[in-house]
Amino acid sequence: MKDILDNAIRIARLAGNKIKEMQQDKSFTEQLKFGYELVTSADIASNDIIISEILKAYPTHRIISEESEDHNFSIPGPTWIVDPIDGTVGYANGHYQVCISIAFAEQGSVQAGVVYNPFLDELFYAIKSQGAFLNSERIRVKEVSNLNQCVIATGFPHKKENIAHITSFLARLLPHIRDVRRMGSAALDYCWVACGRIQGYYEGGLAPWDMAAGRLIAIEAGATAGHYALNTPPTLPEDIFGVNIIVSSPGIFEEMKNVLETT
Ligand code: IPD
Ligand code: CA
Ligand code: CA
């Protein structure tokens, strides 16, 4: 797994440098996917680098990327799960809370994850059962026991449907927490829980590429990960099942889940 991780780090840095350069030069173009979701030429450039580098190193492996065609999430064999830019809306507006997310899974279970923010040169990574790291330093979640001491992040879907339902969860939580953040990258939200900069994160619907790497990093840093208000059984392996996710410091997990579920 060390070889997989080293390659994922090398590739994330290559793609990260490319998107940083394109933001600095303002050399990217913007388009809409599905009529409502922003995608830039930097998302595509990053995708091209990541796919070609993975296939050079591991020609037989499968790759599921947000910006590629294959979105069949049955992942029995060695599979890479890639978000070439997580935080595209922020990226296009010159923000720095943007990353490349690369995970490696086998038998439906994520074994290694890399999340790289090229703007802050912050590299988060983990191998299953071997702890989580930020730029070579071991990271741990912050120890907290009351939700009212906590800064909690959330995110919203690109498709602006069911807004009253989505904001009802924020309305429930807000009176119980110190403050809320919407930073614009799910993968970095997981990593910020992992390094203690925030103490929890929840969101109604993530895709596998938003969460695969970050979730492993958060768990390896001691976070608890689960779901709130889940009415149906998971339809994907837990590591990539993004419906109503919560991740937090263990000491507030139950309280946060209860508050989100209390009508
Ligand atoms: C989005 C970001 C955002 C989250 C959305 C995701 P993208 O990914 O992670 O924080 O709230 O649900 O779709 O489109 O920037 O790759
Ligand atoms: Ca994403
Ligand atoms: Ca993306």
Coordinates of C-alpha atoms and ligand atoms in Angstrom, one line a residue:
M1 CA 0.0 0.0 0.0
K2 CA 3.0 2.3 0.5
D3 CA 3.7 2.3 -3.2
I4 CA 0.0 3.2 -3.9
L5 CA 0.1 6.0 -1.4
D6 CA 3.4 7.4 -2.8
N7 CA 2.0 7.4 -6.3
A8 CA -1.3 9.0 -5.2
I9 CA 0.7 11.8 -3.4
R10 CA 3.0 12.3 -6.5
I11 CA 0.0 12.5 -8.8
A12 CA -2.1 14.8 -6.5
R13 CA 0.9 17.2 -6.3
L14 CA 1.2 17.2 -10.1
A15 CA -2.5 17.9 -10.7
G16 CA -2.5 20.4 -7.8
N17 CA 0.4 22.4 -9.3
K18 CA -1.5 22.5 -12.6
I19 CA -4.8 23.8 -11.2
K20 CA -2.9 26.4 -9.0
E21 CA -1.1 27.7 -12.1
M22 CA -4.3 27.9 -14.1
Q23 CA -6.0 29.8 -11.3
Q24 CA -3.1 32.2 -10.9
D25 CA -2.9 32.8 -14.7
K26 CA -6.7 33.0 -15.0
S27 CA -6.3 30.6 -17.9
F28 CA -9.3 28.4 -17.2
T29 CA -12.7 28.5 -18.8
E30 CA -16.1 27.8 -17.3
Q31 CA -19.0 25.6 -18.4
L32 CA -22.2 24.2 -16.9
K33 CA -22.7 20.4 -16.6
F34 CA -26.3 19.2 -16.6
G35 CA -27.4 22.8 -16.9
Y36 CA -26.7 23.7 -13.2
E37 CA -23.2 22.5 -12.1
L38 CA -20.0 24.5 -12.8
V39 CA -17.1 22.7 -14.3
T40 CA -13.9 24.4 -15.5
S41 CA -11.1 23.5 -17.9
A42 CA -8.9 23.1 -14.8
D43 CA -11.2 20.2 -13.6
I44 CA -10.6 18.5 -17.0
A45 CA -6.8 19.2 -17.0
S46 CA -6.5 17.8 -13.5
N47 CA -8.6 14.8 -14.5
D48 CA -6.4 14.1 -17.6
I49 CA -3.2 14.3 -15.5
I50 CA -4.5 12.0 -12.8
I51 CA -6.0 9.4 -15.1
S52 CA -2.9 9.1 -17.3
E53 CA -0.5 8.9 -14.4
I54 CA -2.5 6.2 -12.6
L55 CA -2.8 4.2 -15.8
K56 CA 1.0 4.5 -16.4
A57 CA 1.7 3.2 -13.0
Y58 CA -1.2 0.6 -12.7
P59 CA -2.5 -0.2 -16.2
T60 CA -4.9 -2.9 -14.9
H61 CA -6.6 -0.8 -12.2
R62 CA -10.0 0.8 -12.6
I63 CA -10.6 4.5 -12.1
I64 CA -13.8 6.2 -11.2
S65 CA -13.5 9.9 -11.5
E66 CA -16.1 12.7 -11.3
E67 CA -15.0 14.0 -14.7
S68 CA -14.9 10.6 -16.5
E69 CA -17.6 8.4 -18.0
D70 CA -17.4 5.3 -15.7
H71 CA -19.7 5.9 -12.7
N72 CA -20.5 2.3 -11.9
F73 CA -19.9 2.1 -8.2
S74 CA -19.6 -1.6 -7.9
I75 CA -15.9 -1.7 -6.9
P76 CA -14.7 -5.3 -6.3
G77 CA -11.2 -5.1 -7.8
P78 CA -8.5 -2.5 -7.3
T79 CA -10.2 0.9 -8.0
W80 CA -9.2 4.5 -7.7
I81 CA -11.8 7.0 -6.8
V82 CA -10.9 10.5 -7.9
D83 CA -12.2 14.1 -7.6
P84 CA -9.9 16.1 -9.8
I85 CA -11.1 19.4 -8.2
D86 CA -13.2 19.3 -5.0
G87 CA -14.4 22.9 -4.5
T88 CA -14.9 24.0 -8.1
V89 CA -17.2 26.9 -7.3
G90 CA -14.6 28.3 -4.9
Y91 CA -11.8 27.6 -7.4
A92 CA -13.5 29.6 -10.1
N93 CA -13.9 32.5 -7.7
G94 CA -10.2 32.6 -6.7
H95 CA -10.7 30.9 -3.3
Y96 CA -8.1 28.6 -1.7
Q97 CA -10.3 26.0 0.0
V98 CA -9.8 23.6 -3.0
C99 CA -8.2 20.2 -3.3
I100 CA -7.5 17.1 -5.4
S101 CA -8.9 14.0 -3.8
I102 CA -7.6 10.5 -4.6
A103 CA -8.6 7.3 -2.9
F104 CA -7.7 3.7 -3.5
A105 CA -10.2 0.9 -2.7
E106 CA -10.2 -2.9 -2.8
Q107 CA -13.1 -5.2 -2.2
G108 CA -15.3 -2.1 -1.8
S109 CA -13.2 -0.8 1.1
V110 CA -11.0 2.3 0.9
Q111 CA -7.4 1.4 1.8
A112 CA -5.6 4.7 1.2
G113 CA -6.5 8.4 0.7
V114 CA -4.8 11.6 -0.3
V115 CA -6.3 15.1 -0.2
Y116 CA -4.0 17.8 -1.4
N117 CA -4.7 21.6 -1.2
P118 CA -2.1 23.1 -3.5
F119 CA -3.0 26.7 -2.5
L120 CA -1.9 26.1 1.1
D121 CA 0.5 23.3 0.2
E122 CA -1.4 21.1 2.7
L123 CA -1.2 17.3 2.0
F124 CA -3.5 15.1 4.1
Y125 CA -3.1 11.4 3.7
A126 CA -3.8 8.0 5.4
I127 CA -3.4 4.3 4.9
K128 CA -6.1 2.2 6.6
S129 CA -5.0 1.3 10.2
Q130 CA -1.9 3.4 10.0
G131 CA -3.1 6.8 11.2
A132 CA -3.6 10.1 9.4
F133 CA -1.0 12.8 8.5
L134 CA -0.8 16.4 7.4
N135 CA 2.5 17.2 5.8
S136 CA 4.2 14.3 7.6
E137 CA 2.8 15.2 11.0
R138 CA 0.4 12.8 12.7
I139 CA -3.0 14.5 13.1
R140 CA -5.8 13.8 15.6
V141 CA -9.4 15.1 16.0
K142 CA -9.9 17.7 18.8
E143 CA -11.2 16.3 22.0
V144 CA -14.6 17.9 22.8
S145 CA -17.6 16.8 24.9
N146 CA -20.2 19.5 24.3
L147 CA -21.7 20.6 20.9
N148 CA -21.9 24.2 22.1
Q149 CA -18.1 24.3 22.1
C150 CA -17.9 23.3 18.4
V151 CA -17.5 24.7 15.0
I152 CA -19.4 22.6 12.5
A153 CA -19.2 22.6 8.7
T154 CA -21.8 21.7 6.2
G155 CA -22.4 21.8 2.4
F156 CA -25.2 22.1 -0.1
P157 CA -25.9 20.4 -3.4
H158 CA -25.4 22.1 -6.7
K159 CA -29.0 21.4 -7.7
K160 CA -31.2 23.8 -5.9
E161 CA -34.1 21.5 -5.0
N162 CA -35.6 20.6 -1.6
I163 CA -34.0 23.7 -0.1
A164 CA -36.5 23.9 2.8
H165 CA -35.7 20.3 3.8
I166 CA -31.9 20.9 3.5
T167 CA -31.9 24.1 5.5
S168 CA -34.2 22.6 8.2
F169 CA -31.2 20.6 9.4
L170 CA -29.1 23.7 9.7
A171 CA -31.9 25.5 11.5
R172 CA -32.0 22.6 14.1
L173 CA -28.2 22.6 14.6
L174 CA -27.4 26.3 14.7
P175 CA -28.8 27.1 18.2
H176 CA -26.6 24.3 19.6
I177 CA -23.2 25.1 18.2
R178 CA -20.6 27.8 18.5
D179 CA -20.5 28.6 14.8
V180 CA -21.0 27.1 11.3
R181 CA -18.8 27.0 8.2
R182 CA -19.6 26.4 4.5
M183 CA -16.1 26.2 3.0
G184 CA -16.9 24.5 -0.3
S185 CA -14.9 21.3 -0.3
A186 CA -16.3 18.1 1.2
A187 CA -12.9 16.4 1.1
L188 CA -11.3 19.2 3.0
D189 CA -14.2 19.4 5.5
Y190 CA -13.4 15.8 6.4
C191 CA -9.7 16.6 6.7
W192 CA -10.4 19.7 8.8
V193 CA -12.4 17.5 11.3
A194 CA -9.3 15.2 11.2
C195 CA -6.9 17.9 12.2
G196 CA -9.2 19.5 14.7
R197 CA -9.8 22.8 12.9
I198 CA -13.5 22.0 13.0
Q199 CA -15.2 19.4 15.2
G200 CA -17.9 18.1 12.9
Y201 CA -19.3 18.1 9.4
Y202 CA -22.5 16.9 8.0
E203 CA -24.1 17.0 4.5
G204 CA -27.2 15.6 2.9
G205 CA -25.7 14.1 -0.3
L206 CA -22.2 13.4 -1.3
A207 CA -20.8 11.4 -4.3
P208 CA -18.2 8.7 -3.6
W209 CA -15.4 10.9 -5.0
D210 CA -16.3 13.7 -2.5
M211 CA -15.8 11.5 0.5
A212 CA -13.7 8.4 -0.2
A213 CA -10.3 9.8 0.7
G214 CA -11.3 12.4 3.3
R215 CA -13.5 9.9 5.3
L216 CA -10.6 7.5 5.7
I217 CA -8.3 10.4 6.8
A218 CA -10.9 11.5 9.4
I219 CA -11.4 8.0 10.7
E220 CA -7.7 7.4 10.9
A221 CA -7.4 10.6 12.9
G222 CA -10.0 9.3 15.5
A223 CA -13.2 10.7 14.1
T224 CA -16.5 8.9 14.2
A225 CA -18.4 8.7 10.9
G226 CA -22.0 7.7 10.3
H227 CA -25.3 9.0 9.1
Y228 CA -28.2 11.1 10.4
A229 CA -31.9 10.7 9.6
L230 CA -31.2 7.7 7.3
N231 CA -34.5 6.0 6.4
T232 CA -33.3 3.5 3.9
P233 CA -30.5 0.9 4.1
P234 CA -27.2 1.9 2.4
T235 CA -27.1 1.2 -1.3
L236 CA -23.3 1.3 -1.6
P237 CA -20.3 0.2 0.6
E238 CA -20.2 2.4 3.7
D239 CA -16.9 4.0 2.7
I240 CA -18.6 5.6 -0.3
F241 CA -22.2 5.9 0.7
G242 CA -22.8 9.7 0.9
V243 CA -26.4 10.0 2.0
N244 CA -26.9 12.2 5.2
I245 CA -23.3 11.8 6.3
I246 CA -21.9 13.0 9.7
V247 CA -18.3 12.9 10.8
S248 CA -17.2 14.4 14.1
S249 CA -15.0 14.2 17.1
P250 CA -16.3 11.1 19.0
G251 CA -17.4 13.1 22.1
I252 CA -20.1 15.0 20.2
F253 CA -21.2 12.5 17.6
E254 CA -24.3 11.3 19.4
E255 CA -25.4 14.8 20.5
M256 CA -24.9 16.1 16.9
K257 CA -26.8 13.2 15.4
N258 CA -29.7 13.7 17.9
V259 CA -30.0 17.4 17.3
L260 CA -30.0 16.8 13.5
E261 CA -32.8 14.2 14.0
T262 CA -34.9 16.1 16.4
T263 CA -37.8 17.8 14.7
Ligands
IPD1 C1 -18.8 19.8 -4.1 C2 -18.0 20.3 -2.8 C3 -19.0 20.9 -1.9 C4 -20.1 20.0 -1.5 C5 -20.9 19.5 -2.7 C6 -19.9 18.9 -3.7 P1 -17.3 19.8 -6.3 O1 -17.9 19.1 -4.9 O2 -17.4 19.2 -2.2 O3 -18.4 21.3 -0.7 O4 -21.0 20.7 -0.6 O5 -21.8 18.6 -2.3 O6 -20.6 18.5 -4.8 O7 -18.5 19.9 -7.2 O8 -16.7 21.1 -6.0 O9 -16.4 18.7 -6.8
CA2 CA -16.6 17.1 -5.2
CA3 CA -15.2 17.9 -8.5

